Coordinates of C-alpha atoms in Angstrom, one line a residue:
M25 CA -12.9 18.6 -29.7
P26 CA -15.3 16.7 -32.1
S27 CA -17.5 18.3 -34.9
E28 CA -21.0 16.5 -34.0
A29 CA -22.7 17.0 -31.1
V30 CA -22.2 13.6 -29.1
T31 CA -24.4 12.8 -26.5
G32 CA -24.2 11.5 -23.0
E33 CA -26.6 10.4 -20.4
D34 CA -27.5 12.2 -17.0
P35 CA -28.0 9.7 -14.6
F36 CA -30.5 11.6 -12.7
N37 CA -32.1 12.6 -15.7
Q38 CA -32.4 10.7 -18.6
E39 CA -32.7 12.9 -21.6
P40 CA -29.6 13.4 -24.2
V41 CA -27.6 16.2 -23.4
S42 CA -25.3 17.6 -25.7
I43 CA -22.0 17.2 -25.3
L44 CA -21.0 20.4 -27.3
R45 CA -23.5 22.9 -24.8
Q46 CA -21.4 23.6 -22.3
P47 CA -20.7 26.3 -20.0
K48 CA -18.0 28.6 -20.6
A49 CA -15.8 27.0 -17.4
V50 CA -15.7 23.6 -18.8
W51 CA -14.7 25.0 -22.4
A52 CA -12.1 26.7 -20.8
T53 CA -10.9 23.6 -19.0
A54 CA -10.9 21.7 -21.9
G55 CA -9.1 24.0 -23.6
A56 CA -6.1 24.1 -21.2
S57 CA -6.4 20.5 -20.9
V58 CA -5.5 19.8 -24.8
V59 CA -2.4 22.5 -24.3
A60 CA -1.5 20.3 -21.4
F61 CA -1.3 16.9 -23.4
M62 CA 0.1 18.5 -26.5
G63 CA 3.0 18.8 -23.5
I64 CA 3.9 15.4 -23.7
G65 CA 4.8 15.0 -27.3
L66 CA 6.0 18.7 -27.6
V67 CA 9.4 17.6 -28.1
D68 CA 9.5 14.9 -30.3
P69 CA 10.2 16.4 -33.8
I70 CA 12.5 18.7 -32.0
L71 CA 14.5 15.7 -29.9
P72 CA 17.4 15.8 -32.8
S73 CA 17.6 19.3 -33.0
I74 CA 17.7 19.7 -29.5
A75 CA 20.6 17.1 -29.2
K76 CA 22.7 19.2 -32.1
G77 CA 22.1 23.1 -30.2
L78 CA 22.9 21.8 -27.0
E79 CA 25.7 19.4 -28.5
A80 CA 24.3 16.2 -26.4
T81 CA 23.6 12.8 -27.1
P82 CA 20.4 11.2 -27.9
S83 CA 20.3 9.2 -23.7
Q84 CA 20.8 13.1 -22.6
V85 CA 18.1 14.4 -24.5
S86 CA 15.8 11.7 -23.6
L87 CA 15.9 12.7 -20.0
L88 CA 13.6 15.5 -20.7
F89 CA 10.8 12.4 -20.7
T90 CA 12.3 10.5 -18.1
S91 CA 12.5 13.7 -15.4
Y92 CA 8.7 15.0 -16.7
F93 CA 7.1 11.4 -16.3
L94 CA 9.5 10.6 -13.0
I95 CA 8.2 13.8 -10.8
T96 CA 5.3 12.8 -12.6
A97 CA 4.6 10.0 -11.5
V98 CA 6.1 11.3 -7.1
A99 CA 3.5 13.8 -7.7
M100 CA 0.6 11.6 -8.0
L101 CA 0.7 11.2 -4.1
V102 CA 0.5 14.8 -3.8
T103 CA -2.1 16.0 -6.2
G104 CA -5.0 14.8 -4.2
F105 CA -3.7 16.3 -1.3
V106 CA -3.2 19.3 -2.5
S107 CA -6.7 19.5 -4.4
S108 CA -8.7 18.5 -1.6
R109 CA -7.3 20.8 0.5
I110 CA -7.2 23.5 -2.0
G111 CA -9.9 23.1 -4.3
G112 CA -9.6 22.4 -8.0
R113 CA -9.8 25.7 -9.5
K114 CA -6.5 27.3 -6.9
T115 CA -5.0 23.8 -8.2
L116 CA -5.4 24.4 -11.6
L117 CA -4.1 27.7 -12.0
A118 CA -1.0 26.6 -9.5
G119 CA 0.1 24.1 -12.3
L120 CA -0.8 26.5 -14.9
A121 CA 1.9 28.5 -13.1
L122 CA 3.8 26.3 -13.1
V123 CA 3.8 24.8 -16.4
V124 CA 4.1 28.8 -17.7
V125 CA 7.1 29.6 -15.9
F126 CA 9.1 26.3 -16.3
A127 CA 8.0 26.1 -20.3
A128 CA 9.4 29.5 -20.8
L129 CA 12.7 28.8 -18.9
S130 CA 12.8 25.7 -21.0
G131 CA 12.9 27.7 -24.1
T132 CA 16.2 29.6 -22.3
S133 CA 18.3 26.9 -21.3
S134 CA 21.9 26.5 -22.5
S135 CA 22.8 23.1 -21.8
V136 CA 20.8 20.0 -21.3
G137 CA 20.8 19.8 -17.5
E138 CA 19.1 22.9 -17.4
L139 CA 16.5 21.5 -19.5
V140 CA 16.2 18.4 -17.9
G141 CA 15.8 20.3 -15.0
F142 CA 13.3 22.9 -16.0
R143 CA 11.0 19.8 -17.6
A144 CA 10.6 18.3 -13.9
G145 CA 9.2 21.8 -12.6
W146 CA 6.8 21.3 -16.3
G147 CA 5.7 18.0 -14.8
L148 CA 5.2 19.1 -11.5
G149 CA 2.8 21.8 -12.7
N150 CA 1.3 19.2 -16.0
A151 CA 0.7 16.6 -13.0
L152 CA -1.4 18.8 -10.9
F153 CA -3.1 20.4 -13.5
V154 CA -4.2 17.2 -15.9
S155 CA -4.7 15.2 -12.5
T156 CA -7.8 18.2 -11.5
A157 CA -8.7 19.1 -14.7
L158 CA -11.1 15.9 -15.1
A159 CA -12.8 16.3 -11.7
V160 CA -13.2 20.1 -12.8
I161 CA -15.1 19.3 -15.8
V162 CA -17.0 16.6 -14.3
G163 CA -18.4 19.2 -11.7
A164 CA -19.2 22.1 -13.9
A165 CA -20.5 20.4 -17.7
A166 CA -24.0 19.7 -18.1
G167 CA -25.1 16.3 -19.2
G168 CA -23.7 14.0 -16.9
S169 CA -20.3 12.8 -15.7
S170 CA -20.9 11.1 -19.4
A171 CA -20.5 13.9 -21.7
A172 CA -18.0 15.0 -19.5
I173 CA -15.3 12.0 -19.8
L174 CA -16.2 11.9 -23.4
L175 CA -15.2 15.7 -23.6
Y176 CA -11.8 15.3 -21.4
E177 CA -10.4 12.5 -23.5
S178 CA -11.4 14.2 -26.8
A179 CA -8.8 16.8 -25.6
L180 CA -6.5 13.9 -24.5
G181 CA -6.6 12.7 -28.0
L182 CA -6.5 16.1 -29.6
G183 CA -3.5 17.4 -27.9
M184 CA -1.8 14.7 -28.0
A185 CA -2.1 14.6 -32.1
C186 CA -1.5 18.1 -32.2
G187 CA 2.0 18.4 -29.2
P188 CA 4.3 17.0 -32.4
L189 CA 2.7 19.2 -35.0
L190 CA 3.3 22.5 -33.2
G191 CA 6.4 21.7 -32.6
A192 CA 7.3 21.1 -36.0
L193 CA 6.2 24.6 -37.2
L194 CA 7.3 26.3 -34.7
G195 CA 10.9 23.8 -33.8
D196 CA 11.8 24.6 -38.1
A197 CA 13.2 27.8 -36.8
S198 CA 14.3 27.2 -33.3
W199 CA 14.2 24.2 -31.2
R200 CA 13.6 27.1 -28.0
Y201 CA 10.3 27.9 -29.8
P202 CA 7.5 26.1 -29.0
F203 CA 8.7 25.8 -25.4
F204 CA 7.6 29.9 -25.6
G205 CA 4.8 29.0 -27.8
T206 CA 3.6 26.5 -24.9
A207 CA 4.0 28.7 -21.9
A208 CA 2.1 31.5 -24.1
L209 CA -0.7 29.6 -24.9
M210 CA -0.9 28.1 -21.7
A211 CA -1.1 32.0 -19.9
I212 CA -3.9 32.0 -21.8
G213 CA -5.5 29.0 -20.6
F214 CA -4.4 30.8 -17.1
V215 CA -6.2 33.8 -18.1
C216 CA -9.6 32.0 -19.1
I217 CA -9.7 29.8 -16.5
T218 CA -9.2 32.6 -13.7
A219 CA -12.3 34.4 -16.1
F220 CA -14.9 31.9 -16.5
L221 CA -14.3 29.1 -13.6
K222 CA -15.5 29.6 -10.1
E223 CA -14.4 27.4 -7.7
Q224 CA -16.0 23.3 -7.5
P225 CA -17.2 21.9 -3.9
R226 CA -14.0 20.2 -2.0
P227 CA -14.7 16.4 -1.1
A228 CA -15.9 16.1 2.1
R229 CA -12.9 13.6 3.4
K230 CA -9.3 14.7 2.4
T231 CA -7.1 12.5 0.8
S232 CA -3.4 11.4 2.7
L233 CA -0.5 11.1 1.1
L234 CA -0.7 7.4 1.5
D235 CA -3.9 6.8 -0.2
P236 CA -3.1 6.4 -3.8
V237 CA -0.4 3.4 -2.5
K238 CA -2.5 2.1 0.0
A239 CA -5.6 1.5 -2.8
L240 CA -2.8 -0.9 -4.4
G241 CA -2.9 -3.4 -1.9
H242 CA -6.1 -4.1 -4.1
G243 CA -5.5 -7.1 -6.0
G244 CA -7.2 -6.2 -9.2
L245 CA -6.0 -2.7 -9.2
A246 CA -2.4 -3.7 -8.8
S247 CA -2.6 -6.1 -11.4
V248 CA -3.8 -3.2 -13.4
A249 CA -0.9 -1.7 -12.9
A250 CA 1.6 -3.9 -13.2
S251 CA 0.1 -4.9 -16.5
A252 CA 0.1 -1.2 -17.0
F253 CA 3.2 -0.4 -16.4
F254 CA 5.5 -2.8 -18.8
Y255 CA 2.3 -1.5 -21.4
N256 CA 4.0 1.9 -20.9
Y257 CA 7.6 1.1 -21.4
A258 CA 6.4 0.2 -24.4
F259 CA 4.5 2.9 -25.7
F260 CA 7.2 5.2 -24.2
T261 CA 10.1 4.0 -26.2
I262 CA 8.0 4.8 -29.3
L263 CA 7.6 8.0 -28.6
A264 CA 10.9 9.0 -27.0
F265 CA 13.7 6.9 -28.9
T266 CA 11.6 6.8 -32.1
P267 CA 12.2 10.0 -33.8
F268 CA 16.3 9.7 -33.6
V269 CA 15.5 6.1 -36.0
L270 CA 13.7 7.6 -38.1
N271 CA 15.8 10.9 -37.9
M272 CA 13.8 13.6 -39.8
T273 CA 13.3 17.1 -40.2
P274 CA 11.2 18.6 -37.8
Y275 CA 8.3 19.1 -40.3
K276 CA 8.2 15.3 -41.3
S277 CA 8.3 14.2 -37.8
G278 CA 5.7 16.6 -37.1
A279 CA 3.2 14.6 -39.6
V280 CA 4.4 11.4 -38.4
F281 CA 3.3 12.0 -35.1
F282 CA 0.6 13.8 -36.1
A283 CA -0.5 11.5 -37.8
W284 CA -0.2 8.8 -35.0
G285 CA -2.0 10.9 -32.2
L286 CA -4.7 11.1 -34.6
L287 CA -5.0 7.3 -34.5
L288 CA -4.8 7.4 -30.7
A289 CA -7.5 9.8 -30.2
V290 CA -10.0 8.1 -32.9
F291 CA -8.9 4.6 -31.2
S292 CA -9.4 5.3 -28.0
V293 CA -12.8 7.2 -28.2
L294 CA -14.6 5.2 -30.9
V295 CA -13.3 2.4 -31.8
A296 CA -12.3 1.0 -28.7
P297 CA -15.8 1.3 -27.2
R298 CA -17.1 -0.9 -29.7
L299 CA -14.4 -3.3 -29.8
Q300 CA -15.1 -4.3 -26.0
Q301 CA -18.6 -4.4 -26.0
R302 CA -18.1 -7.0 -29.4
F303 CA -14.9 -8.9 -27.9
G304 CA -14.8 -8.1 -24.0
S305 CA -12.6 -5.5 -22.2
L306 CA -9.9 -8.9 -21.4
K307 CA -9.8 -9.9 -24.9
V308 CA -9.0 -6.4 -26.5
L309 CA -6.5 -5.3 -24.5
G310 CA -4.3 -8.9 -24.6
A311 CA -4.9 -9.0 -28.5
S312 CA -4.0 -5.4 -28.6
L313 CA -1.1 -5.5 -26.7
V314 CA 0.6 -8.5 -29.0
L315 CA -0.1 -6.3 -31.8
L316 CA 1.7 -3.7 -30.4
A317 CA 4.1 -6.5 -29.8
A318 CA 4.7 -7.7 -33.5
D319 CA 4.5 -3.6 -34.1
L320 CA 7.2 -3.1 -32.5
V321 CA 9.4 -5.5 -34.0
V322 CA 8.6 -5.0 -37.5
L323 CA 9.6 -1.0 -36.7
G324 CA 12.4 -2.4 -35.2
Y325 CA 14.1 -4.1 -38.2
G326 CA 12.1 -2.5 -41.3
S327 CA 13.1 -0.5 -43.6
H328 CA 12.1 3.9 -42.5
T329 CA 9.7 3.6 -44.5
T330 CA 8.5 0.6 -43.1
A331 CA 9.4 2.0 -39.6
I332 CA 7.4 5.3 -40.4
V333 CA 4.1 3.5 -41.3
C334 CA 4.6 1.1 -38.3
T335 CA 4.7 4.6 -36.3
I336 CA 2.0 5.7 -37.1
V337 CA 0.4 2.2 -36.8
S338 CA 1.2 1.9 -33.4
G339 CA -1.2 5.1 -32.5
A340 CA -4.2 2.8 -33.1
L341 CA -3.4 0.2 -30.8
I342 CA -2.1 2.9 -28.2
G343 CA -5.3 4.5 -28.0
M344 CA -7.2 1.2 -27.7
N345 CA -4.9 0.3 -24.5
N346 CA -5.3 3.5 -23.2
T347 CA -9.1 3.2 -23.2
V348 CA -9.2 -0.6 -21.8
Y349 CA -6.6 0.4 -19.0
T350 CA -8.0 3.8 -17.5
E351 CA -11.4 1.9 -17.2
L352 CA -10.3 -1.0 -15.4
A353 CA -7.8 1.4 -13.4
L354 CA -10.8 3.2 -12.1
G355 CA -13.6 0.4 -12.0
V356 CA -11.6 -2.8 -10.6
S357 CA -11.5 -1.5 -6.9
D358 CA -13.7 0.0 -4.3
A359 CA -11.3 2.9 -4.2
P360 CA -12.6 6.8 -4.9
R361 CA -11.4 7.3 -8.5
P362 CA -9.2 10.2 -8.1
V363 CA -7.6 7.7 -5.3
A364 CA -7.6 4.4 -7.8
S365 CA -6.1 6.7 -10.4
A366 CA -3.4 8.1 -8.3
G367 CA -2.3 4.8 -7.5
Y368 CA -2.3 3.1 -10.9
N369 CA -0.9 6.3 -12.5
L370 CA 1.9 6.2 -9.8
V371 CA 3.0 2.9 -11.1
R372 CA 2.6 3.6 -14.7
W373 CA 4.4 6.8 -15.5
F374 CA 8.0 5.1 -13.5
A375 CA 7.6 3.5 -16.8
A376 CA 7.3 6.4 -18.6
A377 CA 10.8 7.6 -17.2
A378 CA 12.2 4.5 -17.1
A379 CA 11.9 3.9 -21.2
P380 CA 13.1 7.4 -22.6
Y381 CA 16.8 6.8 -21.0
L382 CA 16.9 3.2 -21.0
A383 CA 16.1 2.7 -25.0
P384 CA 19.3 4.8 -26.1
K385 CA 21.3 3.2 -23.3
I386 CA 20.3 -0.6 -25.0
E387 CA 21.4 1.3 -28.2
E388 CA 25.2 1.8 -27.5
W389 CA 25.8 -1.7 -25.4
S390 CA 24.1 -3.5 -28.4
N391 CA 22.4 -2.2 -31.7
I392 CA 19.7 -0.4 -33.0
H393 CA 17.3 -2.8 -33.2
I394 CA 17.9 -4.2 -29.5
P395 CA 15.5 -1.3 -27.8
F396 CA 12.2 -2.4 -29.8
V397 CA 12.9 -6.0 -29.1
V398 CA 12.8 -5.6 -25.2
A399 CA 9.9 -2.8 -26.1
A400 CA 8.5 -5.7 -27.4
A401 CA 8.9 -8.1 -24.6
A402 CA 7.9 -5.5 -22.2
S403 CA 4.0 -5.3 -24.5
V404 CA 3.9 -9.2 -24.5
I405 CA 4.4 -9.6 -20.5
G406 CA 1.7 -6.7 -20.1
A407 CA -0.2 -9.1 -21.9
I408 CA 0.8 -12.1 -19.6
V409 CA -0.1 -10.3 -16.6
V410 CA -3.9 -9.6 -18.4
W411 CA -3.9 -13.7 -19.1
V412 CA -2.3 -14.6 -15.9
R413 CA -5.0 -12.4 -13.2
R414 CA -7.6 -12.9 -15.3
S415 CA -9.9 -13.6 -12.9
A416 CA -9.2 -10.1 -10.7
L417 CA -10.0 -8.0 -13.8
S418 CA -12.4 -10.2 -15.6
H419 CA -15.8 -9.9 -13.4
E420 CA -15.0 -6.2 -13.9
A421 CA -14.1 -5.8 -17.4
E422 CA -17.7 -7.5 -18.2
E423 CA -19.8 -4.8 -16.1
L424 CA -17.8 -2.2 -18.5
E425 CA -19.0 -2.2 -21.4
P426 CA -22.6 -2.3 -19.9
K427 CA -21.9 0.5 -17.7
H428 CA -20.4 3.2 -19.1
A429 CA -22.3 2.8 -22.6
T430 CA -24.6 5.3 -24.0
E431 CA -27.6 5.1 -26.9
D432 CA -25.2 5.6 -29.8
G433 CA -22.7 2.7 -28.5
V434 CA -19.7 4.9 -27.3
T435 CA -18.1 3.8 -24.1
V436 CA -16.6 7.0 -22.2
F437 CA -13.4 6.9 -19.8
A438 CA -11.3 8.9 -17.2
N439 CA -7.5 9.2 -17.6

């Protein structure tokens, strides 16, 4: 979490309120969110160890990401349906309970097939929790939605940074320990939310299973989702395939991805909003996607040291992309934000599921360089989609900067 108070403005009360002055319910939810996002990068430093321990190939171990994100993508059709019927608190607790059970089971796996299956159950729990946490934080936070969203994004960045670090620290002893550690932390989150979070008001209208799909009928939202699909292929090629290329000890790999996560957090929360205000959202997004493509090519063909540097630098570009994509997805259509977010995530998480599986396969069919070339091409295609569809996106992009800006120039956003 930020060490200094960052203020947001309540639209109904123009007096700024510190982001740090929040009810216990908000801190409990934000703390659990950190652990939930840690689960995404947790396995990065221990992928080679898992492959060795379970006598599996890189492509088999990469299915840990594929099963996780495939279930997460499909679950986007379910989360709004569930939370609009049983309420945010119960949905959070259900998601946490699933993560606790399946994370613990992951640590007991005796084969890669079992581990892949347990990660799929973990993905369902994480989808229920993460998709609901933002709405709960916004509903319970003091200081208006701006402060709440900034708090949520800080939790996202901190979790993405600390996940690989936890995986390295615990995984140095055994690849099983990071899974048990995550289960224990999420169990603590379950207790905290049970104790401090009261039930939130349910939406006036219940969400149907097809609402996210219908929302994609809007040309602007469909364009954002399509571009994000190709971008996420590049993103998760780095996250899931690079550990095999670096082939480092859990500690060293964890340090690399910790640095990667720190840049992701800083650039998503602090740097990207300022660049958006100066250059515009679409220019920032297009330039960042092209730079990410260049970074991937250098990563794929450079020396081992160069690959480490490019991996860390990619965190900055990914952080900027995440910010702009999320803002566009939530604002480009007239669909309710949870529905628009679900439709957008439905599309992009399929790419997150595909990349970890395809990248090792492409290496088997060709050589170690080509998976990064394919990922670079995907990033360029994402930029081309933004350029071709700029007329459908430009109006909303121009609206975003002044609409979400705070007095100190920090733009806030939602995932």
